[in-house]
PDB file of C-alpha atoms in Angstrom:
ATOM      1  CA  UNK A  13     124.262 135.293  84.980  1.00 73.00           C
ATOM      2  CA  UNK A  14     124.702 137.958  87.508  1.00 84.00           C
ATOM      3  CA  UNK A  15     124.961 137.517  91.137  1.00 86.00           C
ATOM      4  CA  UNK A  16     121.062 138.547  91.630  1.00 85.00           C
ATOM      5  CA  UNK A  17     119.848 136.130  89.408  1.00 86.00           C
ATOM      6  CA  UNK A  18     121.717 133.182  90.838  1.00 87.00           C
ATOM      7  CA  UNK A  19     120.476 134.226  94.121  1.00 89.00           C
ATOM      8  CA  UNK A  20     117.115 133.687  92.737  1.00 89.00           C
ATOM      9  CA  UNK A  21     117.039 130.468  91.287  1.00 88.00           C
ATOM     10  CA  UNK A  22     118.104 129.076  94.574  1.00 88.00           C
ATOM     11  CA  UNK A  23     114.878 129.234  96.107  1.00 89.00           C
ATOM     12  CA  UNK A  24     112.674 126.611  96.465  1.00 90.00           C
ATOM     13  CA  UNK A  25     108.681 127.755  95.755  1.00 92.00           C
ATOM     14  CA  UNK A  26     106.117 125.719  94.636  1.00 92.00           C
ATOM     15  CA  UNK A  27     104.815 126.021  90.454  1.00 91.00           C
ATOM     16  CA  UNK A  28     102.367 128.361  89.179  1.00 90.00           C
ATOM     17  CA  UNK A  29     101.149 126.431  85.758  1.00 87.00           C
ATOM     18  CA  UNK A  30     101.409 129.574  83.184  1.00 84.00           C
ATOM     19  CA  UNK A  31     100.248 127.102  80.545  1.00 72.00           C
ATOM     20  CA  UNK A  32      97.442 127.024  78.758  1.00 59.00           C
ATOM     21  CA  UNK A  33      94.859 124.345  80.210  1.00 52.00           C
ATOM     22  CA  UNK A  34      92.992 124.025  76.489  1.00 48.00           C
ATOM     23  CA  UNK A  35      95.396 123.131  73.892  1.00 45.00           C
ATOM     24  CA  UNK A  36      97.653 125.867  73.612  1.00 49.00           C
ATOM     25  CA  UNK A  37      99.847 124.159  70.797  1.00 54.00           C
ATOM     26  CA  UNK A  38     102.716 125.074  72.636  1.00 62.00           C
ATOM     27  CA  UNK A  39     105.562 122.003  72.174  1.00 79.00           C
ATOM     28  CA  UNK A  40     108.692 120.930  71.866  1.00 84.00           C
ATOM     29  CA  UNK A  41     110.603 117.877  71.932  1.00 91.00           C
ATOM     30  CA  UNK A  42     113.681 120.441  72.822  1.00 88.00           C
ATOM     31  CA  UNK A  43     112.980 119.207  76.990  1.00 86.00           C
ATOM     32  CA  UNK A  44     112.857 115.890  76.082  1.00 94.00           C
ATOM     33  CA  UNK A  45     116.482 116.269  74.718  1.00 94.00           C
ATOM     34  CA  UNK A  46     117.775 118.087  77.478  1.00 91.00           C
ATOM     35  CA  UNK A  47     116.307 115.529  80.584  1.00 94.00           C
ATOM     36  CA  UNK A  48     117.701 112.631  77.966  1.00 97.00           C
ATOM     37  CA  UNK A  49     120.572 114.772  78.196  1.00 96.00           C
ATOM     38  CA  UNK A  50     121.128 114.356  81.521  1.00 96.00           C
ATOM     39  CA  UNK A  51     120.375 110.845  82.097  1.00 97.00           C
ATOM     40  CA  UNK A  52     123.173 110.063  79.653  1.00 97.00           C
ATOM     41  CA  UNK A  53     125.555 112.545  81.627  1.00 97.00           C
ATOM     42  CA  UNK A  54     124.681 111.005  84.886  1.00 97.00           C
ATOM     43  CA  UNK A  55     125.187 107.408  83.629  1.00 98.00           C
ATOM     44  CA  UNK A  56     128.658 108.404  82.489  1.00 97.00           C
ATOM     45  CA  UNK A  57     129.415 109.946  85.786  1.00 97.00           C
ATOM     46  CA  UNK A  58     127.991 107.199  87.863  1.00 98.00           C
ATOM     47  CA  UNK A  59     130.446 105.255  85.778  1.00 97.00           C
ATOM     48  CA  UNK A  60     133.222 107.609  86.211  1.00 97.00           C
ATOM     49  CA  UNK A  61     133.026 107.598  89.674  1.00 96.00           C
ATOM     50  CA  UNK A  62     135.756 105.619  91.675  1.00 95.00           C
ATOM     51  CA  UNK A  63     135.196 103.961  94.694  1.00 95.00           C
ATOM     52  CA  UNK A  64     137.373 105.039  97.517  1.00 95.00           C
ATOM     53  CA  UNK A  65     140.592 103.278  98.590  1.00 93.00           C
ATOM     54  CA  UNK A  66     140.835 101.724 101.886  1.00 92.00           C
ATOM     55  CA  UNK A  67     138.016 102.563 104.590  1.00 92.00           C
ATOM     56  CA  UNK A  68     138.297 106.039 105.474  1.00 95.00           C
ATOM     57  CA  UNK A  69     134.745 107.195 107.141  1.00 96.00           C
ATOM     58  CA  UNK A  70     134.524 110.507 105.042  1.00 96.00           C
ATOM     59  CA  UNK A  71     135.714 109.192 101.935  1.00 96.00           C
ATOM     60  CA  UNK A  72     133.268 106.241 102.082  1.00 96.00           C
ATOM     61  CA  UNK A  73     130.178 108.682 103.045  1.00 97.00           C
ATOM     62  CA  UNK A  74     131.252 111.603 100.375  1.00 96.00           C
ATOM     63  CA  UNK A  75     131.419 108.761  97.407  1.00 97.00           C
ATOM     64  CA  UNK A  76     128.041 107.119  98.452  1.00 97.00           C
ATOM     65  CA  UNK A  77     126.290 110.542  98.885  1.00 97.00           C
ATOM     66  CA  UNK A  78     127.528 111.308  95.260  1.00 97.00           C
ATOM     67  CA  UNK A  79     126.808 108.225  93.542  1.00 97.00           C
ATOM     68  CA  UNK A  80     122.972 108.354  95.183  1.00 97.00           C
ATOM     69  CA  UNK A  81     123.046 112.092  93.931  1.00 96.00           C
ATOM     70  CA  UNK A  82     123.622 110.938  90.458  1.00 97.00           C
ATOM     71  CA  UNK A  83     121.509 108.037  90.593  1.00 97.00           C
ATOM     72  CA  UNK A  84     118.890 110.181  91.666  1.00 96.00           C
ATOM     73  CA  UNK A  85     119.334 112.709  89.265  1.00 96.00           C
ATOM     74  CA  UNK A  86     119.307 110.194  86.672  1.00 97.00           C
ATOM     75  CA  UNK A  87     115.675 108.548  88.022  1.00 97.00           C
ATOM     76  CA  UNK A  88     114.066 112.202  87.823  1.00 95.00           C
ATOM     77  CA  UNK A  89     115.478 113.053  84.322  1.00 96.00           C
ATOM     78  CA  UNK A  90     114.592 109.847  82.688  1.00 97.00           C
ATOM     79  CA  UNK A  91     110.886 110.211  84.142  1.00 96.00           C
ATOM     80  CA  UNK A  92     110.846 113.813  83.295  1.00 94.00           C
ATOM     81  CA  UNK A  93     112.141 112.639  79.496  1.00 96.00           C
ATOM     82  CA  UNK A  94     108.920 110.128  79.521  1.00 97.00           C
ATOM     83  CA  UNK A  95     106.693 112.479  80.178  1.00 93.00           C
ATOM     84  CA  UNK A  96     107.480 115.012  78.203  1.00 92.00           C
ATOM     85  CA  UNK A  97     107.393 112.379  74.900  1.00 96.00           C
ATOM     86  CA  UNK A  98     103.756 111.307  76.755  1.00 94.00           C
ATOM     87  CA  UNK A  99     103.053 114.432  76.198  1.00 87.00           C
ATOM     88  CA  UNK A 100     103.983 114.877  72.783  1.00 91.00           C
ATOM     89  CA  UNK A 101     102.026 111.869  72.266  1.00 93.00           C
ATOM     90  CA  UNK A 102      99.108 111.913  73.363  1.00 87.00           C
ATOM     91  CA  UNK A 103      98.531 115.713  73.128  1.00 80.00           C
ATOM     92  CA  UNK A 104     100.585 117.176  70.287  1.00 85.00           C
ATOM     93  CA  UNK A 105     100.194 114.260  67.409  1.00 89.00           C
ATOM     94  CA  UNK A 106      97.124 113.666  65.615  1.00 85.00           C
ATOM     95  CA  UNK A 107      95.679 110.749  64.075  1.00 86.00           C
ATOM     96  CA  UNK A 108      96.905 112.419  60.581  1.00 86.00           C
ATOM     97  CA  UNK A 109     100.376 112.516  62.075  1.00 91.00           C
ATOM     98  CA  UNK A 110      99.832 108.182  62.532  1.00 91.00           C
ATOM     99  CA  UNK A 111      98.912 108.628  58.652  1.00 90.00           C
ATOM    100  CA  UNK A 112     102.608 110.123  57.436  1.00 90.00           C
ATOM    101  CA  UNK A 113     104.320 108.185  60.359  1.00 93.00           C
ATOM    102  CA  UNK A 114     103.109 104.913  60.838  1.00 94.00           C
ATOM    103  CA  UNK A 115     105.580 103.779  63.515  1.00 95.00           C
ATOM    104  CA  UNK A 116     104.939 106.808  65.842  1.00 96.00           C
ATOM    105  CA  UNK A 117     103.659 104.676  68.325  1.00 97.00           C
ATOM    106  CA  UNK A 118     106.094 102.155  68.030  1.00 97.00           C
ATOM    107  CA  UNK A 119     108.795 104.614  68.671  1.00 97.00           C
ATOM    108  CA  UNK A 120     107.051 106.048  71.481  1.00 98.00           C
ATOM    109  CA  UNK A 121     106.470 103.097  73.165  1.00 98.00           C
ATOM    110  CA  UNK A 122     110.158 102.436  72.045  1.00 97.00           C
ATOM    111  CA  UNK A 123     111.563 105.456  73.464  1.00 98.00           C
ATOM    112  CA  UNK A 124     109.749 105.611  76.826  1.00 98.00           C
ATOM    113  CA  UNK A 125     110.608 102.005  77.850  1.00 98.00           C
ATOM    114  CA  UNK A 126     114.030 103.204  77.415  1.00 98.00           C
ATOM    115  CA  UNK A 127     113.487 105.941  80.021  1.00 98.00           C
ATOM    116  CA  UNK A 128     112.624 102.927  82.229  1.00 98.00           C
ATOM    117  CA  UNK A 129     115.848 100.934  81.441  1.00 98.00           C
ATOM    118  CA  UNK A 130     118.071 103.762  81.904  1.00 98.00           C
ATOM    119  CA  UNK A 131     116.043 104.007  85.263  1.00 98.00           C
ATOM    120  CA  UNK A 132     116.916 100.325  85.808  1.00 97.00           C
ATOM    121  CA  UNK A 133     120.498  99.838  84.753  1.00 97.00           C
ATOM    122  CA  UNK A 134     123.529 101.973  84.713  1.00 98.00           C
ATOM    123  CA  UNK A 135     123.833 101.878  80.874  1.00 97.00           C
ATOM    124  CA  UNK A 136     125.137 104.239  78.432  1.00 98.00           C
ATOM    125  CA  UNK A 137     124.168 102.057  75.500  1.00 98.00           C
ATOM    126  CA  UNK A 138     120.507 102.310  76.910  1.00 98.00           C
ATOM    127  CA  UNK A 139     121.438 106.701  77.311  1.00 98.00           C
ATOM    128  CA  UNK A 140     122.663 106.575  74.089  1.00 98.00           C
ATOM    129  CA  UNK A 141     119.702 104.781  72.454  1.00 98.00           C
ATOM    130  CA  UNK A 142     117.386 107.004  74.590  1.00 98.00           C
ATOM    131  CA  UNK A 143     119.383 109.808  72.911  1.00 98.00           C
ATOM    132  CA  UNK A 144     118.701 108.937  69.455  1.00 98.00           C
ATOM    133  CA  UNK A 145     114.842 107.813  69.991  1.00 98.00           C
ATOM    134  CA  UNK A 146     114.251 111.694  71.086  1.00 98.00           C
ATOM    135  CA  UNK A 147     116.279 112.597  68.025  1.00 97.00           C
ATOM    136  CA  UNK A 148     113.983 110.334  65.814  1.00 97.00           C
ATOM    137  CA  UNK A 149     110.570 111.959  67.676  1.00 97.00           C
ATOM    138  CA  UNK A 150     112.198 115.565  66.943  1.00 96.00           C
ATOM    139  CA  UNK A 151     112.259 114.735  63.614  1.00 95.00           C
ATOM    140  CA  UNK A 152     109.010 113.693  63.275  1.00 95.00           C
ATOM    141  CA  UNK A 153     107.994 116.786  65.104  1.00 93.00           C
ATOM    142  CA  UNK A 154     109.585 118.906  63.278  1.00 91.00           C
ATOM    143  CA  UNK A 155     108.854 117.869  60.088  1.00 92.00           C
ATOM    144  CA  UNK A 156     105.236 116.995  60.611  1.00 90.00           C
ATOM    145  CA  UNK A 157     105.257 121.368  61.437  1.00 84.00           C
ATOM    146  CA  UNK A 158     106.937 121.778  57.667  1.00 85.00           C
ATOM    147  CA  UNK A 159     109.864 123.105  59.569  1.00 84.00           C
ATOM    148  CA  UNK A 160     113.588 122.474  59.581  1.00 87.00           C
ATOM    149  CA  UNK A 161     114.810 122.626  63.027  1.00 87.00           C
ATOM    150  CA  UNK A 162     118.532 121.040  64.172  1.00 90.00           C
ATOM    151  CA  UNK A 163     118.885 118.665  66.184  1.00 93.00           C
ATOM    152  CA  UNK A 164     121.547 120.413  68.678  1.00 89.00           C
ATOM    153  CA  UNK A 165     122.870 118.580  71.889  1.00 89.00           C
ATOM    154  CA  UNK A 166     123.621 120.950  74.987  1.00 84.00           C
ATOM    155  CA  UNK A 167     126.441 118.722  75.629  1.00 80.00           C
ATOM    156  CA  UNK A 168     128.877 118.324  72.153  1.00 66.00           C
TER     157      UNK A 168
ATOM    158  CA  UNK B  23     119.014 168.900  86.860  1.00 52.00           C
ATOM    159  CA  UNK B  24     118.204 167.232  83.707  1.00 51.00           C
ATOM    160  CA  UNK B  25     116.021 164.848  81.852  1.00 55.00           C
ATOM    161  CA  UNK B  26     117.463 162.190  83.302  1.00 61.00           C
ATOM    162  CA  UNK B  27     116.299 162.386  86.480  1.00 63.00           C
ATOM    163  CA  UNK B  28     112.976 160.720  86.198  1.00 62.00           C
ATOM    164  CA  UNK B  29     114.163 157.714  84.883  1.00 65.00           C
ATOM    165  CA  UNK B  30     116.778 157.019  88.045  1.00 69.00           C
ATOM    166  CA  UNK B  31     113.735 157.598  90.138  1.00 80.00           C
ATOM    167  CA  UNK B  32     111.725 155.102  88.513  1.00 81.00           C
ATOM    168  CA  UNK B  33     114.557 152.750  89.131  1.00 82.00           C
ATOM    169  CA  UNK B  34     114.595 154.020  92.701  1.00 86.00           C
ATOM    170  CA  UNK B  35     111.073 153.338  93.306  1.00 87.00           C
ATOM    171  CA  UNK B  36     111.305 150.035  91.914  1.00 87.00           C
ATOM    172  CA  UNK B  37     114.332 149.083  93.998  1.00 88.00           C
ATOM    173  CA  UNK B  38     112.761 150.422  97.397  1.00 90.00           C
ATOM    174  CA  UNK B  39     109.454 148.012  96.228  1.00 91.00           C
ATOM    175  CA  UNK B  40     111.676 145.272  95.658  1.00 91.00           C
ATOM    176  CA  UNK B  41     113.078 145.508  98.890  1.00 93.00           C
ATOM    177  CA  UNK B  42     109.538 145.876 100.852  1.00 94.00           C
ATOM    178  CA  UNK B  43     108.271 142.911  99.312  1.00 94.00           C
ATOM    179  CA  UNK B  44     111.410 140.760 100.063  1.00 93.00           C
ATOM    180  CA  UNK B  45     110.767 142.277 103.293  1.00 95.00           C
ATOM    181  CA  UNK B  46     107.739 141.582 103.640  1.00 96.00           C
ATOM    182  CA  UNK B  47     108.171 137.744 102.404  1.00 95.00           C
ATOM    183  CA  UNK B  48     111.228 137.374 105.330  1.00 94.00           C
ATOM    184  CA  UNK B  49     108.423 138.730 107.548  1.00 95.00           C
ATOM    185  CA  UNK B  50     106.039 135.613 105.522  1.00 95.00           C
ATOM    186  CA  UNK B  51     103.529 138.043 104.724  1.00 96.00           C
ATOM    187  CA  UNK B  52     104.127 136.632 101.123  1.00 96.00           C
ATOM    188  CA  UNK B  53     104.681 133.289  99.768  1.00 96.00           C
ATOM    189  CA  UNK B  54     106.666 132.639  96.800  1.00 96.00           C
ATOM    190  CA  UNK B  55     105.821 131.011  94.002  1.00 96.00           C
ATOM    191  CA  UNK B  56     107.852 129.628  90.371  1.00 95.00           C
ATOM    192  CA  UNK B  57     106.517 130.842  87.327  1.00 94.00           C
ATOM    193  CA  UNK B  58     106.646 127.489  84.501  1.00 89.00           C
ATOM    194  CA  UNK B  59     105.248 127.795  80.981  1.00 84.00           C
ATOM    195  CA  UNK B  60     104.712 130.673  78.323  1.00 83.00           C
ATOM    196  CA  UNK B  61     101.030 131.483  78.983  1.00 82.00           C
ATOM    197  CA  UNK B  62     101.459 134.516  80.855  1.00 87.00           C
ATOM    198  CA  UNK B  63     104.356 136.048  78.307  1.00 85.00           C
ATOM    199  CA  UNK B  64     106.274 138.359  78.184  1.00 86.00           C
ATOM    200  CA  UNK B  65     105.255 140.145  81.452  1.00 91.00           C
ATOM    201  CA  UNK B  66     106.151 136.218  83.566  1.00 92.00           C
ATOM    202  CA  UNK B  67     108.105 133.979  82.101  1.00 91.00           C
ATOM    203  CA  UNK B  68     109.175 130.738  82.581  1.00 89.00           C
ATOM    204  CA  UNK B  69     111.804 130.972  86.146  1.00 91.00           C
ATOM    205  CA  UNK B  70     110.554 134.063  87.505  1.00 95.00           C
ATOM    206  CA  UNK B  71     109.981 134.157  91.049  1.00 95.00           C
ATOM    207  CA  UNK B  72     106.471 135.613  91.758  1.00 96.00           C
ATOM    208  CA  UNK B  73     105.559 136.555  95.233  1.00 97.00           C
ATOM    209  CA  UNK B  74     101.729 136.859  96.510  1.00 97.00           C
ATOM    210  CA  UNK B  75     100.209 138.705  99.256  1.00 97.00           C
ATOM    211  CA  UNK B  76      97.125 135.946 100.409  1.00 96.00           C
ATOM    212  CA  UNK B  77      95.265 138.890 102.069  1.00 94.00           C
ATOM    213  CA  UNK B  78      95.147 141.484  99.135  1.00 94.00           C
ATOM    214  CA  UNK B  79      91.515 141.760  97.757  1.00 92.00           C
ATOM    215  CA  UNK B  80      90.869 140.021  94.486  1.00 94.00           C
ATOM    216  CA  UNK B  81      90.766 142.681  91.633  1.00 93.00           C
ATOM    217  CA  UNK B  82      89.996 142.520  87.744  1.00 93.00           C
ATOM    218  CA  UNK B  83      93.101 143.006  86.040  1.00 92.00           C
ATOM    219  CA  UNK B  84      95.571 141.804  88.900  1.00 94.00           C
ATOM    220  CA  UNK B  85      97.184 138.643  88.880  1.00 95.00           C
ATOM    221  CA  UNK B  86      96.874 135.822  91.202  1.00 95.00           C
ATOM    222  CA  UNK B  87      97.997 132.214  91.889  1.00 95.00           C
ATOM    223  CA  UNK B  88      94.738 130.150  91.795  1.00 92.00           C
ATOM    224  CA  UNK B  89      93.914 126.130  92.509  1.00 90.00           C
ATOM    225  CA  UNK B  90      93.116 124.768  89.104  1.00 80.00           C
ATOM    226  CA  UNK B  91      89.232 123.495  89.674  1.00 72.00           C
ATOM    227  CA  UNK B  92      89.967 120.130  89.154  1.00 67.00           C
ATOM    228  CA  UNK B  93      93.930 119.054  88.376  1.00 70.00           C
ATOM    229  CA  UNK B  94      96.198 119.123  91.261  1.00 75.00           C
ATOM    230  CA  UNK B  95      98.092 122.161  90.276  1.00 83.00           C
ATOM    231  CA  UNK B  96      98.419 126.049  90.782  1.00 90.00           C
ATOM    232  CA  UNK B  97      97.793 128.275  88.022  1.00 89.00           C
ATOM    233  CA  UNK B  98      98.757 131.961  88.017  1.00 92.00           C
ATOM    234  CA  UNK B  99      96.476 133.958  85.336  1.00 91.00           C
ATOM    235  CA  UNK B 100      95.175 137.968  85.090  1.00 90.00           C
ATOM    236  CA  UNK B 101      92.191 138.498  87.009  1.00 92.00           C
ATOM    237  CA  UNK B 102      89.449 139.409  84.203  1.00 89.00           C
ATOM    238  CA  UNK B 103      86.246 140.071  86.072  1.00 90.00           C
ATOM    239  CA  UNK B 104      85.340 139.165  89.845  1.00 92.00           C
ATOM    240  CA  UNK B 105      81.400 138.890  90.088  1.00 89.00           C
ATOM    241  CA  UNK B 106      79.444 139.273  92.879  1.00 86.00           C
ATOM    242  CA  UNK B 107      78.927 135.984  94.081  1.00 86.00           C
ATOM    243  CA  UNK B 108      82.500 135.202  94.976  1.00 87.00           C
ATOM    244  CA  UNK B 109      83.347 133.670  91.595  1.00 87.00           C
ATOM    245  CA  UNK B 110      86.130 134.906  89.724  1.00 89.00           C
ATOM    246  CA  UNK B 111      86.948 134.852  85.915  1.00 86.00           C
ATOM    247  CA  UNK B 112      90.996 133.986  84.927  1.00 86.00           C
ATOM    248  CA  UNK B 113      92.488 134.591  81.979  1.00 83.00           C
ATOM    249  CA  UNK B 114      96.185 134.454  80.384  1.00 80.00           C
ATOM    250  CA  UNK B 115      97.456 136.366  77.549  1.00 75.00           C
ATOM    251  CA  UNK B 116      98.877 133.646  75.744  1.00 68.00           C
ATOM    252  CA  UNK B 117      96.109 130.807  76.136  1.00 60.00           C
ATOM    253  CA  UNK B 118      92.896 130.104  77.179  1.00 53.00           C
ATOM    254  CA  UNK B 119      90.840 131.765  79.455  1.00 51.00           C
ATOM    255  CA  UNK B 120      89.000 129.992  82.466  1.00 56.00           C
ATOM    256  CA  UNK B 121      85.497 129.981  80.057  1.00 50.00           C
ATOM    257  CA  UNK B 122      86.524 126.223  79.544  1.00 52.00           C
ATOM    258  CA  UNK B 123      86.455 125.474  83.121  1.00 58.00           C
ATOM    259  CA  UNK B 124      83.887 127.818  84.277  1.00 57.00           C
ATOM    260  CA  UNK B 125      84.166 130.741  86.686  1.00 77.00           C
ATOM    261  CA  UNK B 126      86.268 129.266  89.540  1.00 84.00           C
ATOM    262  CA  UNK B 127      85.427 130.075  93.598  1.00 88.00           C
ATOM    263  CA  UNK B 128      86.743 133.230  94.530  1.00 91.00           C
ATOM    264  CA  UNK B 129      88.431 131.079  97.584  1.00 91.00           C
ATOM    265  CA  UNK B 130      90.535 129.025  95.310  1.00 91.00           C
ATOM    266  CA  UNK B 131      92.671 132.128  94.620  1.00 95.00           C
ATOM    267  CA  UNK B 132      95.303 132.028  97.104  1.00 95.00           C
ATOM    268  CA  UNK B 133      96.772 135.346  96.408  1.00 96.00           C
ATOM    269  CA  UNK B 134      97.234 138.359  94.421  1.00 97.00           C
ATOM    270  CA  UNK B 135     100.929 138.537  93.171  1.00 97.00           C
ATOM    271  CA  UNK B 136     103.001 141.680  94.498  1.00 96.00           C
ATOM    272  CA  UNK B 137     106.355 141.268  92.946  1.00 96.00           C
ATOM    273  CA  UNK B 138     107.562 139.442  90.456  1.00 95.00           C
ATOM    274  CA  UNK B 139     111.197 138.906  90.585  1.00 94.00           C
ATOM    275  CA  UNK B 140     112.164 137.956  86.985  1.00 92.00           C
ATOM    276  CA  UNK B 141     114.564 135.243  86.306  1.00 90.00           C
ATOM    277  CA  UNK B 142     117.927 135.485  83.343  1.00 83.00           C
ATOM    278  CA  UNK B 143     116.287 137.142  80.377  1.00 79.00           C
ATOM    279  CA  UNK B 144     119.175 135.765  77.348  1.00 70.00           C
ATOM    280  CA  UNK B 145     119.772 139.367  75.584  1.00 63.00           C
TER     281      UNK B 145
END
């Protein structure tokens, strides 16, 4: 990325929605993977993290800004990771899809009440499980399209 | 002297409009806005930066950000006819038009977009 472009994705501007408001059939579990991504990268730094020796002033406000950082990273991304399987749900799969899958809901409901315990607890189990529920609902996706898409991680 | 000359003028021109608009946004004479989704593809893309002049007249074919009619969100979407009675009609190349939510008020377009500094494009 040049210079000019990083220079432009540092300002802040409010969206303009270039999606479709009817159904444009434009989805893909791909940003649920990345936000669940991230909450599992956050939870392993938050647990990384060391707390500061002795009481040193700076050291003591740098480690609590960057713990609240992550943890505040990690609230967005796990909301951002149940909304976008919402919105799989209730707008991308049909009540044909229920038909070939009949524990879609299940592992919906499944997956987005882990977004809310990785919300809750500092847990990489919980990231980890979140991880592999979005795997299972790309599968389903993927398949229930006829097509053969990997499952790649950003992070290896 | 050569053929080549028209094409590092069109990269001129676009450079000096480039810099009047950012210009003209330091002056707040435009307002910035982030481009999210594939509707309006390829010309804005998900990331770009769009700016928007809120005192440019309305025209068919431009492109504005608009107040969706009744979610709590902006839209930006071409400009496809403005009819006399201060109603517009929107329309993207990649989705829908506005016919499912009606002609919208001409004043919930809050400005024609001017310059639209595109984000990355991966090669």
């Amino acid at each position: 990325m040049s210079m000019r472009d990083r220079v432009q994705a540092m300002f802040t501007a409010p969206v303009a929605e270039a999606h479709c408001d009817g159904p444009c059939g434009v989805y893909d579990p791909a940003s649920a993977r990345v936000t669940a991504e991230a909450v599992l990268s956050m939870t392993k730094k938050m647990l990384d993290l060391h707390v500061p020796e002795g009481s040193d002033d700076a050291a003591w406000a740098s480690y609590l800004n960057t713990m609240s950082r992550f943890a505040a990273i990690k609230e967005e991304q796990a909301e951002s990771t149940k909304h976008e399987i919402l919105v799989l749900w209730t707008d991308y799969f049909k009540p044909d899809h229920l038909e070939a899958y009949p524990d879609l809901h299940a592992t919906i409901w499944n997956a987005t009440k882990l977004c809310s315990k990785t919300k809750q607890n500092v847990d990489v189990a919980a990231a980890e499980e979140l991880m592999a529920a979005v795997e299972t609902i790309h599968k389903m996706f993927w398949e229930s399209k006829n097509r053969d898409v990997a499952w790649v991680p950003a992070v290896g | 002297m050569s053929a080549e000359w028209p094409e590092r003028s069109e990269a001129m021109i676009a450079k000096k409009i480039a810099t009047k608009e950012i210009v003209l946004w330091a002056l707040r004479k435009r307002r910035p806005w982030r481009v999210q989704g594939v509707s309006m593809e390829p010309e804005y893309r998900a990331g770009d930066l769009v700016l928007i002049d809120p005192n440019a007249p309305v025209v068919a074919g431009s492109v504005v950000v608009a107040r969706h009619p009744f979610k709590n969100l902006d839209v930006i979407k071409y400009v496809k006819t403005v009819d006399n009675d201060d109603h517009v009609v929107l329309e993207s190349p990649q989705g829908d038009d506005s016919s499912h939510f009606g002609r919208v008020p001409l004043h919930t377009v809050r400005g024609t977009v001017t310059y639209n500094w595109k984000a990355h494009r991966p090669t």
